[in-house]
Short mmCIF file of C-alpha atoms in Angstrom, two decimals:
data_model
loop_
_atom_site.label_atom_id
_atom_site.label_comp_id
_atom_site.label_asym_id
_atom_site.label_seq_id
_atom_site.Cartn_x
_atom_site.Cartn_y
_atom_site.Cartn_z
CA SER M 1 -20.39 17.68 19.14
CA LEU M 2 -16.75 17.33 20.07
CA SER M 3 -15.37 19.12 23.08
CA ALA M 4 -13.38 22.27 22.38
CA ALA M 5 -11.59 21.98 25.72
CA PRO M 6 -7.88 21.06 25.72
CA LEU M 7 -7.26 17.33 25.90
CA THR M 8 -5.48 16.83 29.19
CA SER M 9 -6.56 13.49 30.64
CA TYR M 10 -6.94 9.96 29.33
CA SER M 11 -6.65 6.50 30.85
CA PRO M 12 -6.87 3.46 28.57
CA PRO M 13 -9.39 0.74 29.47
CA ALA M 14 -8.10 -1.91 31.86
CA ASN M 15 -7.11 -5.38 30.71
CA ASP M 16 -9.24 -8.36 31.64
CA GLY M 17 -8.01 -9.77 34.92
CA ASP M 18 -5.47 -6.96 35.30
CA VAL M 19 -3.01 -8.83 33.10
CA THR M 20 0.19 -6.89 32.41
CA ILE M 21 1.36 -7.00 28.80
CA VAL M 22 4.91 -5.87 28.06
CA LEU M 23 5.54 -4.13 24.75
CA ASP M 24 8.69 -4.19 22.66
CA PRO M 25 11.03 -1.63 24.30
CA GLN M 26 12.05 0.09 21.06
CA PHE M 27 8.46 0.47 19.89
CA ASN M 28 7.20 1.45 23.34
CA GLY M 29 9.88 4.13 23.68
CA ALA M 30 9.34 5.48 20.20
CA PHE M 31 5.61 6.26 20.43
CA MET M 32 4.05 8.45 23.08
CA ASP M 33 1.34 6.86 25.19
CA LEU M 34 -2.09 8.27 24.46
CA SER M 35 -2.38 9.07 28.18
CA VAL M 36 0.42 11.66 27.89
CA LEU M 37 -1.48 14.84 27.11
CA PRO M 38 -1.74 17.32 25.60
CA TYR M 39 -0.06 16.64 22.27
CA ASN M 40 3.22 18.59 22.07
CA PRO M 41 4.09 19.52 18.45
CA SER M 42 7.62 20.58 19.41
CA LEU M 43 8.37 17.10 20.77
CA GLU M 44 6.11 14.80 18.75
CA MET M 45 5.47 13.76 15.16
CA PRO M 46 2.08 12.38 14.00
CA VAL M 47 2.45 8.98 12.33
CA VAL M 48 -0.53 7.54 10.43
CA LEU M 49 -0.52 3.76 10.04
CA ASP M 50 -1.42 3.17 6.40
CA VAL M 51 -3.44 -0.06 6.40
CA PRO M 52 -4.29 -0.90 2.76
CA PHE M 53 -7.83 -0.08 1.63
CA SER M 54 -8.76 1.43 4.98
CA GLY M 55 -9.05 5.13 4.18
CA GLY M 56 -5.43 6.22 4.36
CA ARG M 57 -5.68 8.02 1.02
CA ALA M 58 -8.64 10.06 2.23
CA VAL M 59 -6.66 11.16 5.29
CA GLN M 60 -3.65 11.99 3.15
CA ALA M 61 -5.75 14.06 0.73
CA ALA M 62 -7.47 15.96 3.53
CA LEU M 63 -4.24 16.79 5.33
CA GLY M 64 -2.20 17.53 2.22
CA HIS M 65 -4.52 19.28 -0.20
CA CYS M 66 -6.86 21.01 2.23
CA LEU M 67 -4.72 21.68 5.31
CA ARG M 68 -1.53 22.15 3.24
CA LEU M 69 0.54 20.00 5.58
CA VAL M 70 3.86 18.55 4.41
CA GLN M 71 3.78 14.75 4.41
CA CYS M 72 6.26 11.90 4.22
CA SER M 73 4.89 8.82 2.47
CA LYS M 74 5.54 6.49 -0.45
CA GLU M 75 5.12 9.50 -2.75
CA GLY M 76 8.64 10.42 -1.68
CA ALA M 77 9.91 7.62 -3.92
CA GLU M 78 8.31 9.30 -6.94
CA ILE M 79 9.93 12.60 -6.07
CA LEU M 80 13.33 10.91 -5.77
CA SER M 81 12.79 9.26 -9.12
CA ARG M 82 12.03 12.59 -10.74
CA GLU M 83 14.95 14.32 -9.05
CA ARG M 84 17.29 11.64 -10.29
CA GLU M 85 15.93 11.95 -13.80
CA LEU M 86 16.41 15.71 -13.81
CA GLY M 87 19.82 15.45 -12.20
CA ASN M 88 19.08 18.26 -9.79
CA ALA M 89 20.40 16.81 -6.56
CA GLY M 90 22.06 19.51 -4.52
CA ALA M 91 20.82 22.27 -6.80
CA VAL M 92 18.92 24.10 -4.07
CA GLY M 93 19.15 24.50 -0.33
CA VAL M 94 17.93 21.98 2.19
CA ASP M 95 14.88 23.99 3.25
CA ALA M 96 13.79 25.09 -0.21
CA ARG M 97 10.24 24.37 -1.31
CA ARG M 98 9.48 24.14 -5.00
CA SER M 99 6.45 23.57 -7.17
CA LEU M 100 8.50 21.71 -9.74
CA MET M 101 6.29 19.11 -11.32
CA ARG M 102 2.89 17.73 -12.09
CA MET M 103 3.66 14.08 -12.61
CA VAL M 104 1.08 11.77 -14.14
CA PRO M 105 -0.65 10.45 -11.02
CA HIS M 106 -0.80 6.70 -10.59
CA ARG M 107 -4.20 5.15 -9.94
CA ASN M 108 -4.19 4.71 -6.21
CA GLU M 109 -5.97 1.85 -4.52
CA GLU M 110 -8.73 3.91 -2.91
CA ASP M 111 -9.64 6.21 -5.79
CA PRO M 112 -8.61 5.01 -9.29
CA HIS M 113 -9.95 8.24 -10.77
CA LEU M 114 -8.29 10.62 -8.33
CA GLY M 115 -5.32 11.42 -10.55
CA ALA M 116 -7.30 12.84 -13.44
CA THR M 117 -9.58 14.77 -11.10
CA LEU M 118 -6.70 16.39 -9.24
CA ALA M 119 -5.01 17.35 -12.49
CA GLU M 120 -8.20 19.08 -13.61
CA GLU M 121 -8.47 20.90 -10.29
CA GLU M 122 -4.92 22.14 -10.61
CA LYS M 123 -5.58 23.54 -14.07
CA GLY M 124 -8.69 25.25 -12.74
CA ASN M 125 -6.67 26.87 -9.97
CA GLY M 126 -4.19 28.33 -12.39
CA SER M 127 -1.36 26.10 -11.25
CA PRO M 128 1.26 24.83 -13.68
CA SER M 129 0.12 21.71 -15.49
CA VAL M 130 3.37 20.48 -17.01
CA THR M 131 3.24 16.71 -17.32
CA HIS M 132 6.26 14.45 -16.97
CA ASN M 133 6.32 10.71 -17.55
CA HIS M 134 7.89 8.29 -15.10
CA PRO M 135 10.92 6.32 -16.22
CA MET M 136 9.68 3.03 -17.64
CA SER M 137 11.43 1.00 -14.98
CA ILE M 138 9.48 2.79 -12.24
CA ALA M 139 6.21 2.18 -14.05
CA ASP M 140 7.07 -1.48 -14.43
CA ALA M 141 7.94 -1.73 -10.76
CA LYS M 142 4.64 -0.18 -9.74
CA LYS M 143 2.73 -2.50 -12.04
CA ASN M 144 4.45 -5.65 -10.86
CA GLN M 145 4.95 -4.74 -7.20
CA MET M 146 1.67 -3.02 -6.40
CA ASP M 147 1.56 -4.46 -2.94
CA HIS M 148 5.19 -3.53 -2.21
CA PRO M 149 5.69 0.20 -2.83
CA GLU M 150 9.05 0.09 -1.13
CA GLN M 151 10.39 -1.58 -4.28
CA VAL M 152 10.09 1.72 -6.14
CA GLU M 153 12.67 3.51 -4.05
CA ASN M 154 14.85 0.43 -3.95
CA LEU M 155 14.84 0.39 -7.73
CA VAL M 156 15.75 4.05 -7.94
CA VAL M 157 18.81 3.49 -5.77
CA VAL M 158 19.83 0.33 -7.62
CA GLU M 159 19.50 2.06 -10.98
CA GLU M 160 21.76 4.85 -9.81
CA SER M 161 24.65 2.43 -9.79
CA LYS M 162 23.69 0.61 -12.97
CA GLY M 163 26.35 0.91 -15.62
CA SER M 164 29.14 1.43 -13.12
CA THR M 165 31.50 -1.33 -12.15
CA HIS M 166 32.92 0.16 -8.96
CA ASN M 167 32.62 3.01 -6.47
CA ALA M 168 29.05 3.81 -7.56
CA LEU M 169 27.38 6.18 -5.11
CA PRO M 170 23.68 5.79 -4.31
CA PHE M 171 21.38 8.65 -5.24
CA ASP M 172 21.00 10.63 -2.03
CA PRO M 173 19.95 14.26 -2.55
CA PRO M 174 19.42 16.76 0.27
CA LEU M 175 16.04 16.91 1.98
CA ARG M 176 13.52 19.15 0.27
CA THR M 177 9.83 19.30 -0.39
CA GLU M 178 7.95 19.07 -3.68
CA VAL M 179 4.38 19.64 -4.76
CA LEU M 180 3.25 16.30 -6.13
CA TYR M 181 -0.24 16.32 -7.64
CA VAL M 182 -1.82 18.90 -5.30
CA SER M 183 -0.09 18.12 -2.00
CA THR M 184 3.39 18.74 -0.64
CA TYR M 185 5.72 15.86 0.22
CA VAL M 186 9.29 15.54 1.36
CA ASN M 187 11.67 13.59 -0.88
CA VAL M 188 11.84 10.57 1.44
CA ASP M 189 9.87 7.34 1.13
CA CYS M 190 8.65 6.80 4.70
CA SER M 191 6.87 3.60 3.64
CA SER M 192 10.01 1.52 3.08
CA PRO M 193 12.95 0.35 5.23
CA ARG M 194 15.39 1.96 2.80
CA GLY M 195 13.43 5.19 3.03
CA ILE M 196 13.55 5.09 6.83
CA ASP M 197 17.32 4.53 6.60
CA ARG M 198 17.52 7.68 4.47
CA ALA M 199 15.29 9.60 6.88
CA ILE M 200 17.55 8.66 9.79
CA ALA M 201 20.70 9.56 7.88
CA LYS M 202 19.22 12.93 6.87
CA ASN M 203 17.85 13.61 10.37
CA LEU M 204 14.33 14.05 8.98
CA ILE M 205 12.57 14.32 12.34
CA ALA M 206 14.76 17.25 13.43
CA SER M 207 14.65 18.93 10.01
CA ASN M 208 11.35 20.72 10.67
CA LEU M 209 10.31 19.97 7.09
CA VAL M 210 7.57 17.41 7.78
CA ASP M 211 4.21 17.70 9.54
CA VAL M 212 3.00 14.09 9.34
CA ILE M 213 4.33 10.64 8.38
CA HIS M 214 2.37 7.86 6.65
CA SER M 215 3.68 4.30 6.75
CA PRO M 216 2.43 0.70 6.58
CA ASP M 217 5.01 -0.37 9.19
CA MET M 218 4.99 1.39 12.55
CA HIS M 219 7.70 -0.88 13.92
CA ASP M 220 10.06 0.24 11.17
CA VAL M 221 9.11 3.90 11.67
CA ALA M 222 9.96 3.47 15.36
CA ARG M 223 13.62 3.57 14.31
CA LEU M 224 13.18 7.30 13.55
CA PHE M 225 12.62 8.00 17.24
CA ALA M 226 15.37 5.84 18.71
CA PRO M 227 17.93 7.53 21.00
CA PRO M 228 19.65 9.92 20.77
CA MET M 229 16.65 11.42 18.93
CA GLN M 230 14.65 13.40 21.48
CA ALA M 231 11.27 13.11 19.81
CA TYR M 232 8.32 10.74 19.81
CA GLY M 233 5.72 9.52 17.38
CA ARG M 234 1.96 9.98 17.88
CA ALA M 235 0.21 6.95 16.41
CA ILE M 236 -3.01 7.26 14.40
CA VAL M 237 -4.94 4.58 12.53
CA MET M 238 -8.13 4.25 10.49
CA VAL M 239 -9.70 0.80 10.87
CA ARG M 240 -12.05 -0.89 8.40
CA HIS M 241 -14.17 -4.04 8.61
CA PRO M 242 -11.78 -6.84 7.51
CA ILE M 243 -14.27 -8.41 5.08
CA ALA M 244 -14.97 -5.09 3.36
CA ARG M 245 -11.23 -4.38 3.24
CA ALA M 246 -10.53 -7.75 1.58
CA VAL M 247 -13.30 -7.32 -0.99
CA ALA M 248 -12.08 -3.79 -1.76
CA LYS M 249 -8.63 -5.17 -2.46
CA TYR M 250 -10.14 -7.84 -4.70
CA GLN M 251 -12.05 -5.25 -6.73
CA TRP M 252 -8.98 -3.05 -7.03
CA LEU M 253 -6.72 -5.87 -8.18
CA ARG M 254 -9.30 -7.01 -10.73
CA GLN M 255 -8.70 -3.67 -12.44
CA SER M 256 -4.93 -3.80 -12.28
CA ASN M 257 -3.70 -7.39 -12.07
CA ALA M 258 -4.15 -9.82 -14.95
CA GLU M 259 -4.10 -12.87 -12.71
CA VAL M 260 -6.69 -11.58 -10.26
CA LYS M 261 -8.85 -10.29 -13.11
CA GLU M 262 -9.69 -13.91 -13.98
CA MET M 263 -10.40 -14.95 -10.39
CA THR M 264 -13.71 -15.28 -8.64
CA LEU M 265 -13.89 -13.88 -5.12
CA GLU M 266 -13.73 -17.44 -3.79
CA GLU M 267 -10.51 -18.09 -5.73
CA PHE M 268 -9.05 -14.78 -4.58
CA VAL M 269 -9.71 -15.60 -0.91
CA MET M 270 -7.82 -18.88 -1.26
CA SER M 271 -4.89 -17.24 -3.06
CA ASP M 272 -1.81 -15.50 -1.68
CA PHE M 273 -3.28 -12.16 -2.81
CA ALA M 274 -5.73 -12.23 0.11
CA GLU M 275 -3.97 -11.13 3.27
CA ASP M 276 -3.98 -13.01 6.54
CA ASN M 277 -4.84 -10.76 9.51
CA ILE M 278 -2.87 -7.82 8.14
CA LEU M 279 -4.15 -5.34 10.74
CA THR M 280 -3.10 -7.52 13.67
CA ARG M 281 0.27 -8.33 12.15
CA THR M 282 0.92 -4.69 11.25
CA ILE M 283 0.13 -3.31 14.70
CA ALA M 284 1.65 -6.10 16.80
CA GLY M 285 4.53 -6.91 14.46
CA ARG M 286 3.35 -10.52 14.48
CA LYS M 287 0.13 -12.54 14.75
CA ASP M 288 -0.55 -11.72 18.39
CA LEU M 289 -4.01 -10.35 19.19
CA ALA M 290 -3.20 -9.52 22.83
CA ILE M 291 -0.20 -7.39 21.85
CA ALA M 292 -2.18 -5.70 19.07
CA LYS M 293 -4.96 -4.76 21.49
CA GLU M 294 -2.50 -3.44 24.04
CA ILE M 295 -0.72 -1.28 21.47
CA LEU M 296 -4.00 -0.04 20.01
CA LYS M 297 -5.41 1.11 23.34
CA ARG M 298 -2.19 2.57 24.74
CA LYS M 299 -0.65 4.17 21.68
CA PHE M 300 -3.24 4.86 18.95
CA LEU M 301 -5.80 7.51 18.33
CA VAL M 302 -8.38 5.28 16.62
CA GLY M 303 -10.56 6.30 13.68
CA LEU M 304 -13.10 4.24 11.76
CA PHE M 305 -13.39 3.98 8.00
CA ASP M 306 -17.19 4.09 8.24
CA ARG M 307 -16.97 7.33 10.24
CA MET M 308 -14.24 9.00 8.24
CA ASP M 309 -15.42 12.61 8.55
CA ALA M 310 -15.77 12.38 12.32
CA SER M 311 -12.50 10.47 12.62
CA ILE M 312 -10.56 13.13 10.73
CA GLU M 313 -12.21 15.82 12.86
CA ARG M 314 -11.01 14.03 15.99
CA LEU M 315 -7.50 13.76 14.56
CA GLU M 316 -7.42 17.48 13.84
CA ILE M 317 -8.66 18.42 17.31
CA PHE M 318 -6.19 16.10 18.99
CA LEU M 319 -3.27 17.51 16.98
CA HIS M 320 -4.46 21.13 17.27
CA TRP M 321 -5.08 21.37 13.52
CA ASN M 322 -8.76 22.25 13.84
CA ASN M 323 -8.46 26.04 13.57
CA ILE M 324 -8.91 26.05 9.80
CA SER M 325 -10.75 28.27 7.36
CA ASP M 326 -14.22 27.58 5.99
CA ASP M 327 -12.65 27.01 2.57
CA ALA M 328 -10.30 24.38 3.98
CA ARG M 329 -13.18 22.70 5.80
CA SER M 330 -15.29 22.62 2.62
CA CYS M 331 -12.32 21.29 0.65
CA GLN M 332 -11.81 18.55 3.18
CA GLN M 333 -15.44 17.46 3.22
CA ALA M 334 -15.68 17.43 -0.57
CA LYS M 335 -12.45 15.53 -1.06
CA VAL M 336 -13.13 12.93 1.62
CA ASN M 337 -16.69 12.40 0.40
CA ARG M 338 -15.57 11.93 -3.19
CA MET M 339 -12.90 9.43 -2.26
CA MET M 340 -15.20 7.51 0.05
CA GLU M 341 -17.91 7.23 -2.61
CA ASN M 342 -15.83 5.52 -5.27
CA SER M 343 -16.49 1.91 -6.20
CA ILE M 344 -14.07 0.20 -3.79
CA ASN M 345 -15.00 2.36 -0.81
CA HIS M 346 -18.77 2.47 -1.20
CA ASN M 347 -21.52 -0.04 -1.98
CA LEU M 348 -19.17 -3.02 -2.15
CA ASP M 349 -20.72 -6.26 -3.31
CA LEU M 350 -20.00 -8.16 -0.11
CA PRO M 351 -20.63 -11.91 0.08
CA PRO M 352 -23.70 -12.91 2.11
CA GLU M 353 -22.94 -13.40 5.78
CA GLY M 354 -22.62 -17.12 6.48
CA SER M 355 -21.85 -18.01 2.86
CA PRO M 356 -18.81 -20.22 2.11
CA VAL M 357 -16.72 -17.28 0.90
CA TRP M 358 -17.71 -15.22 3.97
CA ILE M 359 -16.67 -18.08 6.22
CA SER M 360 -13.35 -18.42 4.36
CA LEU M 361 -12.67 -14.71 4.78
CA MET M 362 -13.52 -14.89 8.45
CA LYS M 363 -11.11 -17.80 8.95
CA LYS M 364 -8.35 -15.87 7.22
CA ASN M 365 -9.08 -12.73 9.23
CA GLY M 366 -10.26 -14.07 12.58
CA LEU M 367 -7.76 -12.06 14.59
CA ASP M 368 -8.52 -8.94 12.60
CA MET M 369 -12.24 -9.36 13.22
CA ALA M 370 -11.60 -9.45 16.96
CA LEU M 371 -9.29 -6.45 16.70
CA PHE M 372 -11.85 -4.59 14.59
CA GLU M 373 -14.51 -5.08 17.24
CA TYR M 374 -12.04 -3.83 19.86
CA ALA M 375 -11.23 -0.81 17.66
CA LYS M 376 -14.93 0.06 17.52
CA PHE M 377 -15.06 -0.11 21.31
CA LEU M 378 -11.98 2.12 21.56
CA TYR M 379 -13.45 4.60 19.10
CA ASP M 380 -16.47 5.02 21.38
CA TYR M 381 -14.33 4.99 24.53
CA GLN M 382 -11.97 7.65 23.18
CA GLY M 383 -14.90 9.72 21.96
CA HIS M 384 -16.22 9.87 25.51
CA THR M 385 -12.97 10.18 27.47
CA LEU M 386 -10.92 12.31 25.07
CA PHE M 387 -13.45 14.38 23.16
CA GLY M 388 -16.34 14.80 25.58
CA ILE M 389 -18.90 12.98 23.48
CA PRO M 390 -21.75 11.51 25.56
CA ALA M 391 -21.60 7.71 25.54
CA SER M 392 -25.02 7.49 23.91
CA SER M 393 -23.85 9.65 20.98
CA THR M 394 -20.77 7.68 19.89
#
């Protein structure tokens, strides 16, 4: 079991040969070192690195639906789109919270059936079930730019000026929160550079409206904590086996992309749809395994996709979110289990180890494989040093 004692001491594992690795100053200054304990909610903001097909949706559902935390993620772009459509910018105060809409949920990459299920749950709970359709342009953007959610907010802002020839102002409503599906989000897209620009301009970190940020780009999010902002990010990541992650993406795109639908797995691996060491590049900001390892051990609380329940429990203990009701705990277990059991998270048809397609995937994700093995080591190391788990139990 995890230790209930306050987390007050942590030293990251030493580098081989005592080599000193220098991190980017802006990134290093933006995120608190894991060794600085305990977590201080008045000074820090949890930031979850959203690596595609690695369990980010399960974390988001657990924190949003079950713990009722307010989140900043790509869902903020959908809220902005709806606000623009309704023309309600500035209609209510900055700290107002509304249960305005039940938009038709898009089929997310980790649970294609989640939208319909959540809508049914909402009806069962007596919540409003008014359905609104997205503007067609947003739907088209999501269909054509599935791998680039930042395009949605970009399109919203561009459309605001469409039809005007001069002095068109971008759509920029006050900060507020909305219930989207069954979780609460702020109306900022923290997954895109434009959204981070908006968050900085609106002083999101100091607004006290958000409990946790989700983003695929920690280096961009680092801008939120640049001076004179007197706050820091706390980095969290869920890591998945790179081969399973790639096959999950393939299965997802076969359902949603006409080109990939006609591809074999071998053809997919050789195409531009298959990513090249995305975990390493996302964490390090470039293809540099040494930097990625250094950042992972110094900055990140590490969770594993294959140990999602335990990883979320660690996250909650670390952030002091573990004093929750039995109902919230049951909600969290049920929701995480359901999302983890869907077709692209469970019982994937992986290629045989050593087969040509396996070898091709390994070549394309060699750095990520090394980083994944290091993440597994860190998961065990942090379990022992941070959470009091005996080494033989991790």
